Amino acid sequence: MRNFTKLIFFTLLMVFSSCEQYLDVKPQSNMVVPSTLDDFEQLLNYSTVSATSPELLELQADDFYLDTDYWFGMQDLLTKNTYIWAKDVYGTSESNRAWDQQYSKVFYANAVLDGLEKLERTAKNAVRYDQIRGEALFHKAEAVYILAQLFAPVYNKGTATTDLGIPIPMMADVNEKMERPTNHYTFKFIINSLVEAEGLLKSTADFSRASKPAANALLARVYLYMGNYELAGKYADRSLSVFNDLIDLNLESIRDFKQTLLLRRISPAYEIKGEWTTTIMDSTLIASYAPDDLRLNKFYVKKSSKIWNKRSFYNISNICFSGLDADEQYLIRAECYARAGDTDIALADLNFLLQHRFESTKFLPYVSTDKEEVLKWVLEERRKELVFRGLRWSDLKRLNRDGYNIGLQRNLGGEVYTLPVGDKRWVFPIPTNEIKITGIPQNER
């Protein structure tokens, strides 16, 4: 434990030192520099690497609203401004938790990948070596994808070679010169890393570690965001061929996080959790659940005739689950089948999921051969099933790219704030301290 503390301290020192500061740092002789498989595994186990995704993915979307008095009293200016999509979102602040958090994951992954290059892969350590390398590739790709959803435009095949993506550090060196590649390069890197990871990871699912079905599930998620529905469906199918466990709400009231494909949580820095009285669920979303839909009372708690709050569904200390699970993969595959016109197969997936969400004696399956109608149903059920999973923001961006025209609005104390389709505020600005240090181009706001 003492050595692990020194190891983490050494790594954190490198992560959080600026370029100028890092040049002056001389590691103490008793610091442990990561060099063994045990060291690398411990780095990947560290909670900031594997467990969290940023609250900004929920805070900017439209599934819930904040209590007006609570919003006016908020002390965190970045969080307050993010909620209303303020043009000057940072104000006097120069940093962003989401940016720092995800790039620290990238740094940890790079530290592992760099270290493995210096460690011989042998017949004796090959399985473990490959698993650790696969996990590092997975964590890095996942972090880059999260950053791309926030700090880059939605992937658009027609403009990806000119749209700016996000910087991708390739080594654990804070002095590495950072540039902004294109969105095409950014997503090519994400895909290639996940494909390589999938070839190295173990086949059996484990909620606490990356695996082949988890890599396939994340590939399906990324390809869906990119609008490549053929490949999204292909990888969702691959993931489901290994991991297809669904909770039946007729039998169970809560999902044990140990039953999931891969555990991730929304960052607790902004506490969207439990029966939190400052979050008011969108009334249109609540009204979309049928009376016999068991999710209504499993996912939410009714506070008054008009106000519903989120209820914890995954038993992870009331913090929102944002990881990978089979329900998302069924919905991805159903959407891809629907878009391809394979309505029978799409509805087979959708109805199979909903059998586990409605009272068993009252469930009426969807029936249609109309492609657009089936797709509409799938997208509606996707929103109802995957609420508070950190997915709505990326869904809004990709659906608006495809012409769905979903604008957003807040009403606070009589003041109306809007985020129209096509507005530059759909892309979050890069932290000003990063612009000062690296000189990379800023996102227009």
CSV table of C-alpha atoms in Angstrom, one decimal:
chain,number,residue,atom,x,y,z
A,1,MET,CA,0.0,0.0,0.0
A,2,ARG,CA,2.9,2.4,0.8
A,3,ASN,CA,4.5,1.7,-2.6
A,4,PHE,CA,1.1,2.2,-4.3
A,5,THR,CA,0.7,5.6,-2.6
A,6,LYS,CA,4.1,6.7,-3.8
A,7,LEU,CA,3.3,5.3,-7.3
A,8,ILE,CA,0.1,7.3,-7.5
A,9,PHE,CA,1.8,10.4,-6.1
A,10,PHE,CA,4.5,10.2,-8.7
A,11,THR,CA,1.9,9.8,-11.5
A,12,LEU,CA,-0.4,12.6,-10.2
A,13,LEU,CA,2.6,14.8,-10.0
A,14,MET,CA,3.3,14.4,-13.7
A,15,VAL,CA,-0.4,14.7,-14.5
A,16,PHE,CA,-1.1,18.0,-12.7
A,17,SER,CA,2.2,19.8,-13.3
A,18,SER,CA,2.1,22.4,-16.1
A,19,CYS,CA,4.8,22.2,-18.7
A,20,GLU,CA,6.9,24.8,-17.1
A,21,GLN,CA,6.4,23.4,-13.6
A,22,TYR,CA,7.2,19.9,-14.7
A,23,LEU,CA,10.6,20.9,-16.1
A,24,ASP,CA,11.5,21.9,-12.5
A,25,VAL,CA,10.3,18.7,-10.9
A,26,LYS,CA,12.9,16.2,-9.8
A,27,PRO,CA,11.3,13.0,-8.5
A,28,GLN,CA,12.4,12.1,-5.0
A,29,SER,CA,14.5,8.9,-4.6
A,30,ASN,CA,11.8,7.1,-2.6
A,31,MET,CA,9.1,7.6,-5.3
A,32,VAL,CA,8.0,4.4,-7.1
A,33,VAL,CA,8.2,4.8,-10.9
A,34,PRO,CA,5.7,2.4,-12.5
A,35,SER,CA,7.6,-0.5,-14.1
A,36,THR,CA,5.9,-3.9,-13.4
A,37,LEU,CA,2.7,-5.4,-14.4
A,38,ASP,CA,1.5,-5.0,-10.8
A,39,ASP,CA,2.3,-1.3,-11.0
A,40,PHE,CA,0.4,-0.9,-14.3
A,41,GLU,CA,-2.6,-2.8,-13.1
A,42,GLN,CA,-2.8,-0.7,-10.0
A,43,LEU,CA,-2.7,2.5,-12.0
A,44,LEU,CA,-5.6,1.3,-14.1
A,45,ASN,CA,-7.5,0.3,-10.9
A,46,TYR,CA,-7.1,3.8,-9.6
A,47,SER,CA,-10.7,5.2,-9.3
A,48,THR,CA,-10.1,8.4,-11.4
A,49,VAL,CA,-9.1,6.2,-14.3
A,50,SER,CA,-11.9,3.7,-14.6
A,51,ALA,CA,-15.0,4.8,-12.8
A,52,THR,CA,-16.2,8.3,-13.7
A,53,SER,CA,-17.7,10.2,-16.6
A,54,PRO,CA,-18.5,14.0,-16.5
A,55,GLU,CA,-21.7,15.6,-15.2
A,56,LEU,CA,-21.7,17.9,-18.2
A,57,LEU,CA,-23.1,15.2,-20.4
A,58,GLU,CA,-26.3,15.4,-18.2
A,59,LEU,CA,-26.3,19.0,-17.2
A,60,GLN,CA,-26.6,20.4,-20.7
A,61,ALA,CA,-29.4,18.0,-21.9
A,62,ASP,CA,-33.1,18.0,-21.5
A,63,ASP,CA,-34.1,15.1,-19.2
A,64,PHE,CA,-34.4,17.2,-16.1
A,65,TYR,CA,-34.5,20.8,-14.8
A,66,LEU,CA,-33.0,22.4,-11.7
A,67,ASP,CA,-35.1,24.0,-9.1
A,68,THR,CA,-35.1,27.8,-9.8
A,69,ASP,CA,-34.1,28.8,-6.3
A,70,TYR,CA,-31.4,26.3,-6.2
A,71,TRP,CA,-30.0,27.5,-9.5
A,72,PHE,CA,-29.9,31.1,-8.4
A,73,GLY,CA,-28.1,30.1,-5.2
A,74,MET,CA,-25.4,28.0,-6.9
A,75,GLN,CA,-21.8,29.0,-6.1
A,76,ASP,CA,-20.1,27.0,-8.8
A,77,LEU,CA,-20.1,29.5,-11.7
A,78,LEU,CA,-19.1,27.0,-14.3
A,79,THR,CA,-21.9,24.6,-13.4
A,80,LYS,CA,-24.4,27.4,-13.2
A,81,ASN,CA,-23.4,28.8,-16.6
A,82,THR,CA,-23.3,25.3,-18.2
A,83,TYR,CA,-26.9,24.7,-17.3
A,84,ILE,CA,-28.0,27.7,-19.3
A,85,TRP,CA,-25.5,27.3,-22.1
A,86,ALA,CA,-23.9,30.7,-21.4
A,87,LYS,CA,-21.7,32.0,-24.1
A,88,ASP,CA,-19.1,33.0,-21.5
A,89,VAL,CA,-19.4,29.8,-19.7
A,90,TYR,CA,-16.1,30.0,-17.8
A,91,GLY,CA,-16.4,33.6,-16.4
A,92,THR,CA,-13.4,34.1,-14.2
A,93,SER,CA,-12.6,30.4,-14.1
A,94,GLU,CA,-9.9,29.0,-16.4
A,95,SER,CA,-10.3,25.3,-15.9
A,96,ASN,CA,-12.9,22.6,-16.5
A,97,ARG,CA,-13.3,19.5,-14.3
A,98,ALA,CA,-14.4,17.3,-17.2
A,99,TRP,CA,-11.4,18.2,-19.3
A,100,ASP,CA,-9.0,17.7,-16.4
A,101,GLN,CA,-10.6,14.4,-15.4
A,102,GLN,CA,-10.6,12.8,-18.8
A,103,TYR,CA,-7.1,13.9,-19.7
A,104,SER,CA,-5.8,12.5,-16.4
A,105,LYS,CA,-7.3,9.2,-17.6
A,106,VAL,CA,-5.4,9.6,-20.9
A,107,PHE,CA,-2.2,10.3,-19.0
A,108,TYR,CA,-2.6,7.2,-16.8
A,109,ALA,CA,-3.3,5.1,-19.9
A,110,ASN,CA,-0.2,6.5,-21.6
A,111,ALA,CA,1.9,5.8,-18.6
A,112,VAL,CA,0.9,2.2,-18.8
A,113,LEU,CA,1.3,1.9,-22.5
A,114,ASP,CA,4.8,3.6,-22.4
A,115,GLY,CA,5.8,1.3,-19.5
A,116,LEU,CA,4.7,-1.8,-21.3
A,117,GLU,CA,6.9,-1.0,-24.2
A,118,LYS,CA,9.9,-1.3,-21.9
A,119,LEU,CA,8.7,-4.6,-20.4
A,120,GLU,CA,9.2,-7.8,-22.2
A,121,ARG,CA,6.1,-9.8,-23.1
A,122,THR,CA,6.8,-13.5,-22.4
A,123,ALA,CA,4.9,-16.8,-22.7
A,124,LYS,CA,4.5,-16.7,-18.9
A,125,ASN,CA,3.1,-13.1,-18.7
A,126,ALA,CA,1.4,-12.9,-22.1
A,127,VAL,CA,-2.2,-13.2,-21.0
A,128,ARG,CA,-1.9,-10.6,-18.2
A,129,TYR,CA,0.3,-8.3,-20.3
A,130,ASP,CA,-2.3,-8.3,-23.1
A,131,GLN,CA,-5.2,-7.7,-20.7
A,132,ILE,CA,-3.4,-4.7,-19.2
A,133,ARG,CA,-2.5,-3.3,-22.6
A,134,GLY,CA,-6.1,-3.8,-23.8
A,135,GLU,CA,-7.5,-2.0,-20.7
A,136,ALA,CA,-5.1,0.9,-21.2
A,137,LEU,CA,-6.2,1.2,-24.8
A,138,PHE,CA,-9.8,1.0,-23.8
A,139,HIS,CA,-9.6,3.6,-21.1
A,140,LYS,CA,-7.8,6.0,-23.4
A,141,ALA,CA,-10.3,5.6,-26.2
A,142,GLU,CA,-13.2,6.0,-23.8
A,143,ALA,CA,-11.7,9.2,-22.4
A,144,VAL,CA,-11.0,10.6,-25.9
A,145,TYR,CA,-14.6,9.8,-26.9
A,146,ILE,CA,-16.1,11.6,-23.9
A,147,LEU,CA,-14.0,14.6,-24.6
A,148,ALA,CA,-15.0,14.6,-28.3
A,149,GLN,CA,-18.7,14.6,-27.3
A,150,LEU,CA,-18.2,17.8,-25.3
A,151,PHE,CA,-15.4,19.7,-27.0
A,152,ALA,CA,-15.8,18.8,-30.7
A,153,PRO,CA,-18.6,19.1,-33.1
A,154,VAL,CA,-20.8,16.1,-33.7
A,155,TYR,CA,-19.1,13.7,-36.1
A,156,ASN,CA,-20.3,14.5,-39.6
A,157,LYS,CA,-19.0,12.4,-42.5
A,158,GLY,CA,-19.2,15.4,-44.9
A,159,THR,CA,-17.2,17.8,-42.7
A,160,ALA,CA,-15.1,15.5,-40.5
A,161,THR,CA,-11.9,16.1,-42.4
A,162,THR,CA,-12.1,19.9,-41.7
A,163,ASP,CA,-13.9,20.0,-38.3
A,164,LEU,CA,-11.5,20.3,-35.4
A,165,GLY,CA,-11.3,17.3,-33.0
A,166,ILE,CA,-9.5,17.2,-29.7
A,167,PRO,CA,-5.8,16.9,-28.8
A,168,ILE,CA,-4.7,13.3,-28.3
A,169,PRO,CA,-1.5,13.0,-26.2
A,170,MET,CA,0.4,10.0,-27.4
A,171,MET,CA,2.8,9.6,-24.5
A,172,ALA,CA,3.0,10.2,-20.8
A,173,ASP,CA,5.0,13.4,-21.3
A,174,VAL,CA,3.5,16.8,-20.3
A,175,ASN,CA,6.0,18.5,-22.6
A,176,GLU,CA,4.6,16.8,-25.7
A,177,LYS,CA,3.4,19.5,-28.1
A,178,MET,CA,-0.4,19.5,-28.4
A,179,GLU,CA,-2.3,20.2,-31.6
A,180,ARG,CA,-5.9,19.8,-32.5
A,181,PRO,CA,-6.4,17.1,-35.2
A,182,THR,CA,-9.5,16.8,-37.3
A,183,ASN,CA,-12.6,15.1,-36.1
A,184,HIS,CA,-11.9,12.4,-38.7
A,185,TYR,CA,-8.6,11.7,-37.1
A,186,THR,CA,-10.0,11.8,-33.6
A,187,PHE,CA,-12.7,9.2,-34.3
A,188,LYS,CA,-10.3,7.1,-36.3
A,189,PHE,CA,-8.1,7.0,-33.3
A,190,ILE,CA,-11.0,6.0,-31.0
A,191,ILE,CA,-12.1,3.2,-33.3
A,192,ASN,CA,-8.6,1.8,-34.0
A,193,SER,CA,-7.8,1.8,-30.2
A,194,LEU,CA,-11.0,0.0,-29.4
A,195,VAL,CA,-10.5,-2.6,-32.2
A,196,GLU,CA,-7.0,-3.3,-30.9
A,197,ALA,CA,-8.2,-3.5,-27.3
A,198,GLU,CA,-10.9,-5.9,-28.3
A,199,GLY,CA,-8.3,-8.3,-29.7
A,200,LEU,CA,-6.4,-8.2,-26.4
A,201,LEU,CA,-9.0,-8.3,-23.7
A,202,LYS,CA,-10.5,-11.3,-22.0
A,203,SER,CA,-13.7,-12.7,-23.4
A,204,THR,CA,-15.8,-12.9,-20.2
A,205,ALA,CA,-17.6,-9.9,-19.0
A,206,ASP,CA,-16.5,-8.3,-15.7
A,207,PHE,CA,-18.3,-5.2,-14.3
A,208,SER,CA,-15.0,-3.9,-12.9
A,209,ARG,CA,-12.7,-4.4,-15.9
A,210,ALA,CA,-12.7,-3.8,-19.7
A,211,SER,CA,-13.5,-7.0,-21.7
A,212,LYS,CA,-14.2,-8.0,-25.3
A,213,PRO,CA,-18.0,-7.5,-24.9
A,214,ALA,CA,-17.4,-4.1,-23.3
A,215,ALA,CA,-15.1,-3.1,-26.1
A,216,ASN,CA,-17.7,-4.2,-28.7
A,217,ALA,CA,-20.4,-2.3,-26.8
A,218,LEU,CA,-18.4,0.9,-26.7
A,219,LEU,CA,-17.6,0.5,-30.4
A,220,ALA,CA,-21.4,0.2,-31.0
A,221,ARG,CA,-22.0,3.4,-29.0
A,222,VAL,CA,-19.3,5.3,-30.9
A,223,TYR,CA,-20.4,4.1,-34.4
A,224,LEU,CA,-24.0,5.1,-33.5
A,225,TYR,CA,-22.9,8.6,-32.6
A,226,MET,CA,-20.9,8.7,-35.9
A,227,GLY,CA,-24.0,7.7,-37.9
A,228,ASN,CA,-22.5,4.5,-39.1
A,229,TYR,CA,-25.5,2.3,-38.4
A,230,GLU,CA,-24.3,-0.8,-40.1
A,231,LEU,CA,-21.2,-1.1,-37.9
A,232,ALA,CA,-23.0,0.1,-34.8
A,233,GLY,CA,-25.4,-2.8,-35.3
A,234,LYS,CA,-22.6,-5.2,-36.0
A,235,TYR,CA,-20.8,-4.4,-32.8
A,236,ALA,CA,-23.9,-4.4,-30.7
A,237,ASP,CA,-24.7,-7.8,-32.0
A,238,ARG,CA,-21.1,-9.0,-31.1
A,239,SER,CA,-21.5,-7.6,-27.5
A,240,LEU,CA,-24.9,-9.2,-27.0
A,241,SER,CA,-23.6,-12.6,-28.2
A,242,VAL,CA,-21.5,-12.7,-25.0
A,243,PHE,CA,-23.4,-10.5,-22.6
A,244,ASN,CA,-27.2,-10.1,-22.9
A,245,ASP,CA,-28.4,-10.1,-19.3
A,246,LEU,CA,-31.5,-7.9,-18.7
A,247,ILE,CA,-33.1,-7.1,-15.4
A,248,ASP,CA,-36.8,-8.1,-15.2
A,249,LEU,CA,-38.6,-5.3,-13.4
A,250,ASN,CA,-41.4,-7.8,-12.7
A,251,LEU,CA,-39.0,-9.7,-10.5
A,252,GLU,CA,-36.4,-7.2,-9.3
A,253,SER,CA,-36.7,-3.6,-8.1
A,254,ILE,CA,-33.1,-2.5,-8.5
A,255,ARG,CA,-30.1,-3.4,-10.7
A,256,ASP,CA,-27.0,-4.5,-8.8
A,257,PHE,CA,-24.0,-2.8,-10.5
A,258,LYS,CA,-22.2,-6.1,-10.3
A,259,GLN,CA,-24.6,-7.4,-12.9
A,260,THR,CA,-23.7,-4.7,-15.5
A,261,LEU,CA,-21.4,-5.1,-18.4
A,262,LEU,CA,-19.0,-2.4,-17.2
A,263,LEU,CA,-19.4,0.0,-14.3
A,264,ARG,CA,-19.1,3.7,-14.8
A,265,ARG,CA,-20.6,6.6,-12.7
A,266,ILE,CA,-21.5,10.2,-13.4
A,267,SER,CA,-18.9,12.3,-11.6
A,268,PRO,CA,-20.0,13.2,-8.1
A,269,ALA,CA,-18.5,16.7,-8.5
A,270,TYR,CA,-22.1,17.7,-9.4
A,271,GLU,CA,-24.5,15.7,-7.4
A,272,ILE,CA,-27.3,14.5,-9.7
A,273,LYS,CA,-28.2,11.6,-7.6
A,274,GLY,CA,-30.8,9.7,-5.6
A,275,GLU,CA,-34.1,11.3,-4.8
A,276,TRP,CA,-32.4,14.7,-5.2
A,277,THR,CA,-35.0,17.4,-4.7
A,278,THR,CA,-33.3,20.0,-6.8
A,279,THR,CA,-33.8,18.0,-10.0
A,280,ILE,CA,-37.2,18.1,-11.6
A,281,MET,CA,-37.8,15.6,-14.4
A,282,ASP,CA,-39.0,16.9,-17.8
A,283,SER,CA,-42.8,16.6,-17.8
A,284,THR,CA,-42.9,15.4,-21.4
A,285,LEU,CA,-40.5,12.6,-20.6
A,286,ILE,CA,-42.6,11.5,-17.6
A,287,ALA,CA,-45.8,11.7,-19.7
A,288,SER,CA,-44.3,9.4,-22.3
A,289,TYR,CA,-44.3,6.4,-19.9
A,290,ALA,CA,-47.5,4.3,-20.1
A,291,PRO,CA,-49.4,3.6,-16.8
A,292,ASP,CA,-48.3,0.0,-16.9
A,293,ASP,CA,-44.6,0.8,-17.5
A,294,LEU,CA,-42.8,-0.4,-14.5
A,295,ARG,CA,-39.9,2.1,-15.2
A,296,LEU,CA,-42.0,5.0,-14.1
A,297,ASN,CA,-42.0,4.1,-10.4
A,298,LYS,CA,-38.6,2.3,-10.5
A,299,PHE,CA,-36.7,5.3,-12.1
A,300,TYR,CA,-38.6,8.2,-10.5
A,301,VAL,CA,-40.3,9.3,-7.3
A,302,LYS,CA,-43.4,11.5,-7.4
A,303,LYS,CA,-43.1,14.6,-5.2
A,304,SER,CA,-46.4,16.4,-6.1
A,305,SER,CA,-49.0,16.3,-8.8
A,306,LYS,CA,-46.6,17.9,-11.3
A,307,ILE,CA,-43.1,17.2,-9.9
A,308,TRP,CA,-41.1,14.0,-10.3
A,309,ASN,CA,-37.5,13.5,-9.1
A,310,LYS,CA,-35.0,10.9,-10.2
A,311,ARG,CA,-34.8,7.8,-8.1
A,312,SER,CA,-31.7,5.6,-7.9
A,313,PHE,CA,-32.0,2.4,-10.0
A,314,TYR,CA,-28.5,1.0,-10.0
A,315,ASN,CA,-27.3,0.4,-6.4
A,316,ILE,CA,-24.2,2.5,-6.5
A,317,SER,CA,-24.6,4.8,-3.6
A,318,ASN,CA,-27.3,6.8,-5.5
A,319,ILE,CA,-24.8,8.1,-8.1
A,320,CYS,CA,-26.0,7.8,-11.7
A,321,PHE,CA,-24.8,4.8,-13.6
A,322,SER,CA,-23.2,5.7,-16.9
A,323,GLY,CA,-21.5,2.5,-17.9
A,324,LEU,CA,-22.2,-0.2,-20.4
A,325,ASP,CA,-25.1,-2.6,-20.2
A,326,ALA,CA,-27.2,-4.9,-22.3
A,327,ASP,CA,-30.3,-2.7,-22.5
A,328,GLU,CA,-28.4,-0.1,-24.4
A,329,GLN,CA,-27.0,-2.7,-26.9
A,330,TYR,CA,-30.5,-4.1,-27.6
A,331,LEU,CA,-31.7,-0.5,-28.4
A,332,ILE,CA,-28.7,0.2,-30.6
A,333,ARG,CA,-29.2,-3.0,-32.5
A,334,ALA,CA,-33.0,-2.3,-32.8
A,335,GLU,CA,-32.3,1.3,-34.1
A,336,CYS,CA,-29.8,0.0,-36.7
A,337,TYR,CA,-32.3,-2.7,-37.9
A,338,ALA,CA,-35.1,-0.1,-38.1
A,339,ARG,CA,-32.9,2.3,-40.1
A,340,ALA,CA,-32.1,-0.5,-42.5
A,341,GLY,CA,-35.8,-1.3,-42.9
A,342,ASP,CA,-35.6,-4.6,-41.1
A,343,THR,CA,-38.6,-3.8,-39.0
A,344,ASP,CA,-39.4,-7.3,-37.9
A,345,ILE,CA,-36.0,-7.8,-36.3
A,346,ALA,CA,-36.0,-4.3,-34.9
A,347,LEU,CA,-39.3,-4.9,-33.1
A,348,ALA,CA,-38.1,-8.3,-31.9
A,349,ASP,CA,-35.3,-6.6,-30.0
A,350,LEU,CA,-37.5,-3.8,-28.8
A,351,ASN,CA,-40.3,-6.0,-27.6
A,352,PHE,CA,-37.9,-8.4,-25.9
A,353,LEU,CA,-36.6,-5.4,-23.9
A,354,LEU,CA,-40.0,-4.1,-23.1
A,355,GLN,CA,-41.2,-7.5,-21.9
A,356,HIS,CA,-38.9,-6.9,-19.0
A,357,ARG,CA,-40.2,-3.4,-18.4
A,358,PHE,CA,-44.0,-3.8,-18.3
A,359,GLU,CA,-46.3,-5.8,-16.1
A,360,SER,CA,-46.2,-9.2,-17.7
A,361,THR,CA,-50.0,-9.6,-18.0
A,362,LYS,CA,-50.4,-6.1,-19.5
A,363,PHE,CA,-47.6,-5.8,-22.1
A,364,LEU,CA,-48.8,-5.2,-25.6
A,365,PRO,CA,-46.0,-5.6,-28.1
A,366,TYR,CA,-45.3,-3.1,-30.8
A,367,VAL,CA,-46.5,-4.2,-34.3
A,368,SER,CA,-45.7,-2.4,-37.6
A,369,THR,CA,-44.0,-2.8,-40.9
A,370,ASP,CA,-43.5,1.0,-41.4
A,371,LYS,CA,-39.8,1.8,-41.1
A,372,GLU,CA,-40.3,5.4,-39.8
A,373,GLU,CA,-42.9,4.4,-37.3
A,374,VAL,CA,-40.6,1.6,-35.9
A,375,LEU,CA,-37.7,4.0,-35.7
A,376,LYS,CA,-39.8,6.5,-33.9
A,377,TRP,CA,-40.7,3.9,-31.3
A,378,VAL,CA,-37.1,2.8,-30.8
A,379,LEU,CA,-35.9,6.3,-30.3
A,380,GLU,CA,-38.7,7.0,-27.8
A,381,GLU,CA,-37.9,3.9,-25.8
A,382,ARG,CA,-34.2,4.7,-26.0
A,383,ARG,CA,-34.8,7.9,-24.1
A,384,LYS,CA,-37.1,6.3,-21.5
A,385,GLU,CA,-34.7,3.4,-20.9
A,386,LEU,CA,-31.4,5.2,-20.9
A,387,VAL,CA,-32.3,8.3,-18.8
A,388,PHE,CA,-29.5,9.6,-16.6
A,389,ARG,CA,-26.9,7.5,-18.3
A,390,GLY,CA,-24.9,10.3,-19.8
A,391,LEU,CA,-26.2,9.5,-23.3
A,392,ARG,CA,-28.8,12.1,-24.0
A,393,TRP,CA,-26.4,14.9,-24.9
A,394,SER,CA,-24.7,12.8,-27.6
A,395,ASP,CA,-28.1,11.6,-28.8
A,396,LEU,CA,-29.3,15.2,-29.2
A,397,LYS,CA,-26.2,16.1,-31.2
A,398,ARG,CA,-26.4,13.1,-33.5
A,399,LEU,CA,-30.2,13.4,-34.0
A,400,ASN,CA,-30.0,17.1,-34.9
A,401,ARG,CA,-27.2,16.3,-37.4
A,402,ASP,CA,-29.7,13.9,-39.0
A,403,GLY,CA,-32.4,16.6,-39.2
A,404,TYR,CA,-34.6,16.0,-36.0
A,405,ASN,CA,-34.5,19.7,-35.1
A,406,ILE,CA,-34.5,19.4,-31.3
A,407,GLY,CA,-33.8,22.8,-29.6
A,408,LEU,CA,-33.5,23.2,-25.9
A,409,GLN,CA,-35.0,25.8,-23.4
A,410,ARG,CA,-34.7,26.7,-19.8
A,411,ASN,CA,-37.1,29.1,-17.9
A,412,LEU,CA,-35.6,30.5,-14.7
A,413,GLY,CA,-37.3,33.3,-12.8
A,414,GLY,CA,-39.1,34.5,-15.9
A,415,GLU,CA,-35.8,34.6,-18.0
A,416,VAL,CA,-35.9,32.2,-20.9
A,417,TYR,CA,-32.6,30.6,-22.1
A,418,THR,CA,-32.5,28.7,-25.4
A,419,LEU,CA,-30.1,26.5,-27.3
A,420,PRO,CA,-31.3,26.4,-31.0
A,421,VAL,CA,-30.3,23.7,-33.4
A,422,GLY,CA,-27.0,24.6,-35.2
A,423,ASP,CA,-25.9,27.0,-32.5
A,424,LYS,CA,-22.1,27.0,-31.8
A,425,ARG,CA,-22.9,26.5,-28.1
A,426,TRP,CA,-23.5,22.8,-28.8
A,427,VAL,CA,-19.7,22.5,-28.6
A,428,PHE,CA,-18.2,23.3,-25.2
A,429,PRO,CA,-15.2,25.8,-25.1
A,430,ILE,CA,-11.8,24.4,-24.3
A,431,PRO,CA,-10.6,25.6,-20.9
A,432,THR,CA,-8.8,29.0,-21.2
A,433,ASN,CA,-5.7,27.8,-19.3
A,434,GLU,CA,-5.2,25.1,-21.9
A,435,ILE,CA,-5.4,27.7,-24.7
A,436,LYS,CA,-2.8,29.8,-22.9
A,437,ILE,CA,-0.4,26.9,-22.3
A,438,THR,CA,-0.7,25.1,-25.7
A,439,GLY,CA,-1.9,27.8,-28.1
A,440,ILE,CA,-4.4,25.3,-29.7
A,441,PRO,CA,-7.5,26.9,-31.5
A,442,GLN,CA,-10.5,27.7,-29.3
A,443,ASN,CA,-14.0,26.6,-30.1
A,444,GLU,CA,-16.1,29.5,-31.2
A,445,ARG,CA,-19.0,30.1,-28.8
